[in-house]
CSV table of C-alpha atoms in Angstrom, one decimal:
chain,number,residue,atom,x,y,z
A,91,MET,CA,-3.6,-29.2,5.9
A,92,ASP,CA,0.0,-28.5,6.8
A,93,THR,CA,1.6,-28.6,3.3
A,94,PHE,CA,1.0,-26.3,0.3
A,95,ASP,CA,2.8,-25.8,-3.0
A,96,PHE,CA,3.4,-22.1,-2.3
A,97,ILE,CA,3.4,-20.1,0.9
A,98,ILE,CA,3.2,-16.3,0.9
A,99,VAL,CA,3.9,-14.5,4.1
A,100,GLY,CA,2.2,-11.1,4.4
A,101,GLY,CA,-1.3,-10.1,3.2
A,102,GLY,CA,-0.5,-6.5,2.2
A,103,ALA,CA,-0.8,-5.0,-1.3
A,104,SER,CA,1.8,-7.2,-3.0
A,105,GLY,CA,0.9,-10.3,-1.0
A,106,CYS,CA,-2.8,-10.2,-1.9
A,107,LEU,CA,-2.1,-9.5,-5.6
A,108,LEU,CA,0.6,-12.2,-5.8
A,109,ALA,CA,-1.6,-14.8,-4.0
A,110,SER,CA,-4.5,-14.1,-6.4
A,111,ARG,CA,-2.5,-14.2,-9.6
A,112,LEU,CA,-0.5,-17.3,-8.5
A,113,ALA,CA,-3.6,-19.3,-7.6
A,114,GLN,CA,-5.5,-18.3,-10.8
A,115,SER,CA,-2.6,-19.1,-13.1
A,116,LEU,CA,-1.8,-22.5,-11.4
A,117,PRO,CA,-5.2,-23.9,-10.5
A,118,HIS,CA,-3.8,-27.4,-10.0
A,119,LEU,CA,-1.5,-26.2,-7.2
A,120,THR,CA,-2.3,-24.9,-3.7
A,121,THR,CA,-1.3,-21.5,-2.3
A,122,LEU,CA,-1.4,-20.3,1.3
A,123,LEU,CA,-1.4,-16.7,2.2
A,124,ILE,CA,-0.5,-16.0,5.9
A,125,ASP,CA,-0.9,-12.8,7.9
A,126,ALA,CA,-0.3,-12.0,11.5
A,127,GLY,CA,-3.4,-9.7,11.7
A,128,GLY,CA,-7.1,-10.2,11.2
A,129,ASP,CA,-9.3,-10.1,8.2
A,130,ASN,CA,-9.9,-6.3,8.5
A,131,SER,CA,-13.6,-6.6,7.5
A,132,ASP,CA,-15.0,-3.9,9.7
A,133,GLU,CA,-17.2,-1.8,7.4
A,134,SER,CA,-17.0,1.2,9.8
A,135,LEU,CA,-13.3,1.6,8.9
A,136,ARG,CA,-13.9,1.7,5.2
A,137,SER,CA,-15.3,5.3,5.0
A,138,PHE,CA,-13.1,7.5,2.8
A,139,GLY,CA,-14.3,10.5,4.8
A,140,GLU,CA,-12.7,9.1,7.9
A,141,ARG,CA,-9.4,8.1,6.4
A,142,HIS,CA,-7.7,10.6,8.7
A,143,THR,CA,-8.4,8.4,11.8
A,144,THR,CA,-8.4,4.9,10.4
A,145,LEU,CA,-4.8,4.3,11.1
A,146,THR,CA,-5.5,4.7,14.8
A,147,ALA,CA,-7.5,1.5,14.9
A,148,PRO,CA,-5.2,-0.7,17.1
A,149,ASP,CA,-5.9,-4.0,15.3
A,150,TYR,CA,-5.1,-2.5,11.9
A,151,ASN,CA,-1.7,-0.9,12.7
A,152,TRP,CA,1.5,-2.3,14.0
A,153,GLY,CA,2.2,1.1,15.6
A,154,TYR,CA,5.9,1.2,14.8
A,155,LYS,CA,8.1,4.2,15.6
A,156,THR,CA,11.6,5.0,14.5
A,157,VAL,CA,14.6,5.2,16.8
A,158,PRO,CA,15.3,8.8,17.9
A,159,GLN,CA,16.4,10.8,14.9
A,160,ALA,CA,19.4,13.0,15.5
A,161,GLN,CA,18.5,15.4,12.7
A,162,LEU,CA,15.1,16.0,14.2
A,163,LYS,CA,16.1,16.8,17.7
A,164,ASN,CA,15.9,13.1,18.7
A,165,ARG,CA,12.2,12.8,18.0
A,166,GLU,CA,10.7,9.3,17.4
A,167,ILE,CA,8.8,9.4,14.2
A,168,ASP,CA,5.6,7.5,13.6
A,169,TYR,CA,6.2,4.6,11.2
A,170,SER,CA,2.7,3.2,10.8
A,171,ARG,CA,2.4,-0.2,9.0
A,172,GLY,CA,-0.8,-1.9,8.2
A,173,LYS,CA,-1.6,-5.1,10.1
A,174,GLY,CA,-4.0,-7.7,8.7
A,175,LEU,CA,-5.4,-8.4,5.3
A,176,GLY,CA,-4.8,-5.5,2.9
A,177,GLY,CA,-1.8,-4.3,4.9
A,178,SER,CA,-1.3,-0.6,4.7
A,179,THR,CA,-4.0,-0.2,2.1
A,180,ALA,CA,-6.4,-0.7,5.0
A,181,ILE,CA,-5.0,2.3,6.9
A,182,ASN,CA,-3.3,4.6,4.4
A,183,PHE,CA,-4.7,7.9,3.0
A,184,CYS,CA,-5.8,6.2,-0.2
A,185,VAL,CA,-3.5,8.2,-2.3
A,186,TYR,CA,-2.7,6.3,-5.6
A,187,THR,CA,0.6,7.3,-7.1
A,188,ARG,CA,2.8,5.3,-9.5
A,189,GLY,CA,6.0,7.3,-9.2
A,190,PRO,CA,8.0,9.0,-12.0
A,191,GLU,CA,9.0,7.4,-15.3
A,192,ALA,CA,12.6,8.4,-14.6
A,193,ASP,CA,12.8,6.1,-11.6
A,194,TYR,CA,11.8,3.1,-13.5
A,195,GLU,CA,14.2,3.8,-16.3
A,196,HIS,CA,17.0,4.2,-13.8
A,197,TRP,CA,16.1,0.9,-12.2
A,198,ALA,CA,16.0,-0.9,-15.5
A,199,ASP,CA,19.5,0.5,-16.3
A,200,MET,CA,20.8,-0.5,-12.9
A,201,VAL,CA,19.6,-4.2,-13.1
A,202,GLY,CA,19.9,-4.6,-16.9
A,203,ASP,CA,16.2,-5.7,-17.2
A,204,GLU,CA,13.9,-4.2,-19.8
A,205,VAL,CA,10.9,-5.4,-17.8
A,206,TRP,CA,11.5,-2.4,-15.4
A,207,ARG,CA,11.1,0.2,-18.2
A,208,TRP,CA,8.3,2.6,-17.7
A,209,LYS,CA,6.2,1.4,-20.6
A,210,GLU,CA,6.4,-2.2,-19.4
A,211,VAL,CA,5.6,-1.2,-15.8
A,212,GLN,CA,2.7,1.0,-17.0
A,213,LYS,CA,1.1,-2.0,-18.7
A,214,ARG,CA,1.1,-3.9,-15.3
A,215,PHE,CA,-0.3,-0.9,-13.5
A,216,ASN,CA,-3.1,-0.7,-16.1
A,217,LYS,CA,-3.8,-4.4,-15.7
A,218,ILE,CA,-4.8,-4.1,-12.0
A,219,GLU,CA,-6.5,-0.7,-12.4
A,220,ARG,CA,-10.3,0.0,-12.8
A,221,PHE,CA,-10.1,3.7,-13.5
A,222,HIS,CA,-13.2,5.8,-13.1
A,223,LYS,CA,-13.1,8.9,-15.3
A,224,PRO,CA,-13.6,12.2,-13.4
A,225,ASP,CA,-16.7,14.3,-13.4
A,226,LYS,CA,-17.0,17.2,-15.9
A,227,GLU,CA,-16.5,19.5,-12.9
A,228,LEU,CA,-12.8,18.5,-13.0
A,229,ASP,CA,-12.3,19.1,-16.7
A,230,GLY,CA,-10.1,22.2,-16.0
A,231,PHE,CA,-7.8,20.2,-13.8
A,232,VAL,CA,-7.8,16.6,-14.9
A,233,ARG,CA,-7.3,15.1,-18.4
A,234,CYS,CA,-6.1,11.5,-18.7
A,235,ASP,CA,-5.0,9.9,-21.9
A,236,GLU,CA,-6.9,6.7,-22.6
A,237,GLY,CA,-3.7,4.6,-22.8
A,238,ALA,CA,-2.4,5.9,-19.5
A,239,HIS,CA,-4.9,3.9,-17.3
A,240,GLY,CA,-6.6,0.6,-17.2
A,241,TYR,CA,-10.4,0.1,-16.9
A,242,ASP,CA,-10.9,-3.7,-16.3
A,243,GLY,CA,-8.7,-4.4,-13.3
A,244,GLU,CA,-9.6,-5.1,-9.7
A,245,VAL,CA,-8.5,-1.9,-8.0
A,246,ASP,CA,-10.9,1.0,-8.2
A,247,VAL,CA,-9.1,4.3,-8.8
A,248,GLY,CA,-10.6,7.7,-9.3
A,249,MET,CA,-11.2,11.1,-7.8
A,250,THR,CA,-13.6,12.4,-5.3
A,251,ALA,CA,-17.1,13.1,-6.7
A,252,LYS,CA,-17.7,16.1,-4.3
A,253,TRP,CA,-15.3,18.9,-3.9
A,254,ASP,CA,-14.7,21.2,-1.0
A,255,PRO,CA,-16.3,24.5,-2.1
A,256,THR,CA,-13.0,26.3,-1.7
A,257,PHE,CA,-10.8,23.7,-3.4
A,258,GLY,CA,-11.1,25.1,-6.9
A,259,ASP,CA,-10.1,28.6,-5.7
A,260,PHE,CA,-7.2,27.0,-3.9
A,261,LEU,CA,-6.0,25.2,-7.1
A,262,ASP,CA,-6.4,28.3,-9.2
A,263,LYS,CA,-4.2,30.3,-6.8
A,264,THR,CA,-1.5,27.7,-6.7
A,265,LEU,CA,-1.3,27.6,-10.5
A,266,GLU,CA,-0.1,31.2,-10.4
A,267,TYR,CA,3.2,29.8,-9.0
A,268,TYR,CA,3.4,26.1,-10.1
A,269,PRO,CA,2.7,24.2,-13.3
A,270,ARG,CA,-0.5,22.4,-13.8
A,271,ASN,CA,-0.4,18.6,-14.1
A,272,TYR,CA,-3.5,17.0,-15.6
A,273,ASP,CA,-2.5,13.4,-14.6
A,274,HIS,CA,0.2,12.8,-11.9
A,275,ASN,CA,0.2,9.1,-12.8
A,276,SER,CA,1.2,9.7,-16.4
A,277,GLY,CA,4.9,9.2,-15.5
A,278,ASN,CA,5.4,12.8,-14.8
A,279,PRO,CA,4.3,13.7,-11.2
A,280,ILE,CA,5.7,17.3,-11.2
A,281,GLY,CA,3.1,20.1,-10.7
A,282,ILE,CA,-0.2,20.8,-9.1
A,283,ALA,CA,-2.6,17.9,-9.7
A,284,VAL,CA,-5.9,16.6,-8.4
A,285,CYS,CA,-5.0,13.4,-6.4
A,286,GLN,CA,-6.1,10.0,-7.7
A,287,GLN,CA,-7.2,7.6,-4.9
A,288,THR,CA,-8.1,4.0,-4.3
A,289,THR,CA,-11.7,4.7,-3.4
A,290,HIS,CA,-15.2,4.1,-5.0
A,291,ASN,CA,-18.6,5.4,-3.9
A,292,GLY,CA,-17.1,6.9,-0.7
A,293,ARG,CA,-15.4,3.6,0.4
A,294,ARG,CA,-11.8,2.7,0.8
A,295,VAL,CA,-10.7,-0.1,-1.6
A,296,THR,CA,-8.1,-2.4,0.0
A,297,ALA,CA,-5.9,-4.9,-1.6
A,298,ALA,CA,-7.8,-7.6,0.2
A,299,GLU,CA,-11.1,-6.5,-1.2
A,300,ALA,CA,-9.7,-6.1,-4.7
A,301,PHE,CA,-7.9,-9.5,-4.9
A,302,LEU,CA,-9.3,-11.8,-2.3
A,303,SER,CA,-13.0,-11.2,-2.3
A,304,GLN,CA,-13.5,-13.8,-5.1
A,305,ARG,CA,-10.6,-16.1,-4.5
A,306,PRO,CA,-10.3,-19.5,-6.2
A,307,GLU,CA,-10.6,-22.8,-4.2
A,308,ASN,CA,-6.9,-23.5,-4.4
A,309,LEU,CA,-6.1,-20.2,-2.5
A,310,HIS,CA,-6.1,-20.6,1.3
A,311,VAL,CA,-5.9,-17.7,3.7
A,312,MET,CA,-4.7,-17.9,7.3
A,313,THR,CA,-5.1,-14.8,9.6
A,314,ASN,CA,-4.0,-14.1,13.1
A,315,ALA,CA,-1.0,-16.3,12.4
A,316,ALA,CA,2.4,-14.7,13.1
A,317,VAL,CA,5.2,-16.3,11.2
A,318,THR,CA,8.2,-16.5,13.5
A,319,LYS,CA,10.8,-17.8,11.1
A,320,VAL,CA,11.5,-19.4,7.7
A,321,VAL,CA,12.3,-23.1,7.9
A,322,PHE,CA,15.4,-24.3,5.9
A,323,GLN,CA,16.8,-27.6,4.7
A,324,GLY,CA,20.4,-26.6,4.1
A,325,LYS,CA,20.1,-23.4,2.1
A,326,LYS,CA,16.7,-24.1,0.7
A,327,ALA,CA,13.5,-22.6,2.3
A,328,VAL,CA,11.0,-25.3,2.8
A,329,GLY,CA,8.3,-23.7,4.8
A,330,VAL,CA,7.6,-21.4,7.8
A,331,GLU,CA,7.0,-21.7,11.6
A,332,VAL,CA,3.7,-20.4,12.9
A,333,ASN,CA,3.1,-20.5,16.7
A,334,GLY,CA,5.5,-23.4,17.0
A,335,LYS,CA,4.0,-25.3,14.2
A,336,ILE,CA,5.7,-26.1,10.9
A,337,ILE,CA,3.8,-25.4,7.6
A,338,SER,CA,5.7,-26.8,4.6
A,339,ALA,CA,6.0,-25.5,1.1
A,340,LEU,CA,6.6,-28.0,-1.7
A,341,LYS,CA,7.8,-25.4,-4.2
A,342,GLU,CA,8.4,-21.9,-2.9
A,343,THR,CA,8.2,-19.8,0.3
A,344,ILE,CA,7.7,-16.1,-0.6
A,345,LEU,CA,8.2,-13.3,1.9
A,346,SER,CA,5.9,-10.3,1.2
A,347,ALA,CA,5.8,-8.7,4.6
A,348,GLY,CA,6.9,-5.2,3.7
A,349,ALA,CA,10.0,-3.1,4.0
A,350,VAL,CA,10.2,-3.6,7.8
A,351,ASP,CA,8.9,-7.0,8.6
A,352,THR,CA,10.5,-8.9,5.6
A,353,PRO,CA,14.1,-8.1,6.7
A,354,LYS,CA,13.0,-8.7,10.3
A,355,LEU,CA,11.8,-12.2,9.4
A,356,LEU,CA,15.0,-12.9,7.4
A,357,LEU,CA,17.1,-11.9,10.4
A,358,LEU,CA,15.0,-14.1,12.8
A,359,SER,CA,15.6,-16.9,10.3
A,360,GLY,CA,19.4,-16.5,10.4
A,361,ILE,CA,19.8,-14.6,7.2
A,362,GLY,CA,21.7,-11.4,7.5
A,363,PRO,CA,25.0,-9.9,8.9
A,364,SER,CA,26.7,-12.6,10.8
A,365,HIS,CA,28.0,-10.2,13.5
A,366,ASP,CA,24.5,-8.9,14.3
A,367,LEU,CA,23.0,-12.4,14.4
A,368,ASN,CA,25.8,-13.8,16.6
A,369,SER,CA,25.3,-10.9,19.0
A,370,LEU,CA,21.7,-11.9,19.4
A,371,ASN,CA,22.4,-15.7,19.6
A,372,ILE,CA,20.5,-16.3,16.3
A,373,PRO,CA,22.0,-19.4,14.5
A,374,LEU,CA,23.5,-18.3,11.2
A,375,THR,CA,21.8,-19.7,8.1
A,376,HIS,CA,23.4,-17.4,5.5
A,377,HIS,CA,25.7,-14.4,5.9
A,378,LEU,CA,24.1,-11.6,3.9
A,379,PRO,CA,25.3,-8.1,5.1
A,380,GLY,CA,22.6,-6.0,3.4
A,381,VAL,CA,19.7,-7.4,5.3
A,382,GLY,CA,18.2,-4.9,7.8
A,383,LYS,CA,20.3,-2.1,6.4
A,384,ASN,CA,19.9,0.9,4.0
A,385,LEU,CA,16.2,1.7,4.6
A,386,ARG,CA,15.5,5.1,3.0
A,387,ASP,CA,12.3,7.0,3.3
A,388,ARG,CA,11.1,10.5,2.6
A,389,LEU,CA,10.2,13.1,5.2
A,390,PHE,CA,6.5,14.1,5.1
A,391,LEU,CA,5.5,17.5,6.4
A,392,GLU,CA,1.9,18.6,6.9
A,393,LEU,CA,0.4,22.1,7.2
A,394,VAL,CA,-2.4,22.0,9.8
A,395,THR,CA,-4.7,24.8,10.7
A,396,ILE,CA,-6.9,25.0,13.8
A,397,GLN,CA,-10.3,26.4,12.9
A,398,LYS,CA,-13.0,27.9,15.1
A,399,PRO,CA,-16.4,26.1,15.4
A,400,GLU,CA,-18.7,27.0,12.5
A,401,SER,CA,-15.9,28.7,10.6
A,402,HIS,CA,-16.0,26.0,7.9
A,403,HIS,CA,-18.7,23.6,6.8
A,404,ARG,CA,-16.5,20.6,7.8
A,405,THR,CA,-16.2,21.6,11.5
A,406,ALA,CA,-19.7,20.3,12.0
A,407,TYR,CA,-18.5,16.8,11.5
A,408,ALA,CA,-16.2,17.0,14.5
A,409,GLY,CA,-19.0,16.8,17.0
A,410,SER,CA,-21.0,14.2,15.2
A,411,SER,CA,-22.5,11.4,17.3
A,412,PRO,CA,-21.8,7.7,16.5
A,413,GLU,CA,-25.4,7.5,15.2
A,414,GLN,CA,-24.9,10.5,12.9
A,415,MET,CA,-21.7,9.0,11.6
A,416,ALA,CA,-23.3,5.7,10.9
A,417,GLU,CA,-26.0,7.4,8.9
A,418,ALA,CA,-23.5,9.4,7.0
A,419,ARG,CA,-21.7,6.3,5.9
A,420,LYS,CA,-24.8,4.9,4.2
C-alpha cells in the first residue's frame, strides 16, 4: 500500500501520541507512522536501573554532536537524539517534567491562543498520564493534589519504590538551604523535589509502548525507513520519499521528527533560507528564513564522584556479570 490518508514522519513522543490519537478518532481513514530506526523492542534496554547507559546503544541513538562551542573552549557537546520507535523516550533518563506554568502563560500571550494557558495544557497532560501515587515513605517529600495529575492515561508516571539509603539524609540537608517542592509538575518547578519519572515496576515506559502497543487496524507503522524529503505539488505537501520510493498522503503530511531532524527534512525538501539552499544546490520550494535557525537549549552540568570499591552499596553492581544483570532485571 503506497497511499494513506495521513503520513506522520518520526516515531518519537509526539509522533507516537499523534498517530494513536489520529487513528482512533478517524477509524475510517488510514494513518502511516514512519521512522528511520527500528522498533526498539529489546527488553534488556528497558531496565530503569540501567538508564545511565541505555543511550550508548548504537541503534537507539543518532549520536549527534554540536559544532565546536566557542564559549566552552571549542568543545563538541553530545547532542543525543533517540532513533527508532519511542524516539528519545527510549534512551533518556526517564525524567518526567512538564515545565513551569509561567512559560505556558507567556506562549498563550505571544500567539493569542487560550489553548496554551496552563490550565488547558494541564488537562492534556492529565489525559495521557497514569499517575502512581508514591509510597508512604515519601510522605515528607511528596504531596500531589488530586487534580494535578491523571490516572487513566497511557503513560505510567511515578517515583521509585526503593530509595538509596542515604537519599533522605541528602534531601533533609538540602532543605536547609532551598525550599521544599512537594510536586515539581504542579506548574511550579522551583525547589527541592523528588523526581517523577516515566517508569513502572522497574521498567522504562516509552512512547511506543504507551501509544502503539494496542494500535488500531487503520494505523500502519513503517520502521527502518528513512524519509529523504517531502514531496510537493506546487506548494502542497502530498507525500514523502523513502529510499527512492514515493508514498502519498491524501490529506496531510505531518513532520514530527524532533527539533533537529524536522528542520533538516524541511531544508532537504527545499523549504528554508533561499541563500543556504542555493549554496547546497537544493531546489527551492519555499523561501522560509527561520528554518534551521534559532535553536536554543539549556546547558546541563553534572556532579560526578569516583568511589572506591565497596565504599557504597551500589559499587557492587559495576562488576556484575551479564548473567547477574539478567537475573536482576526479572
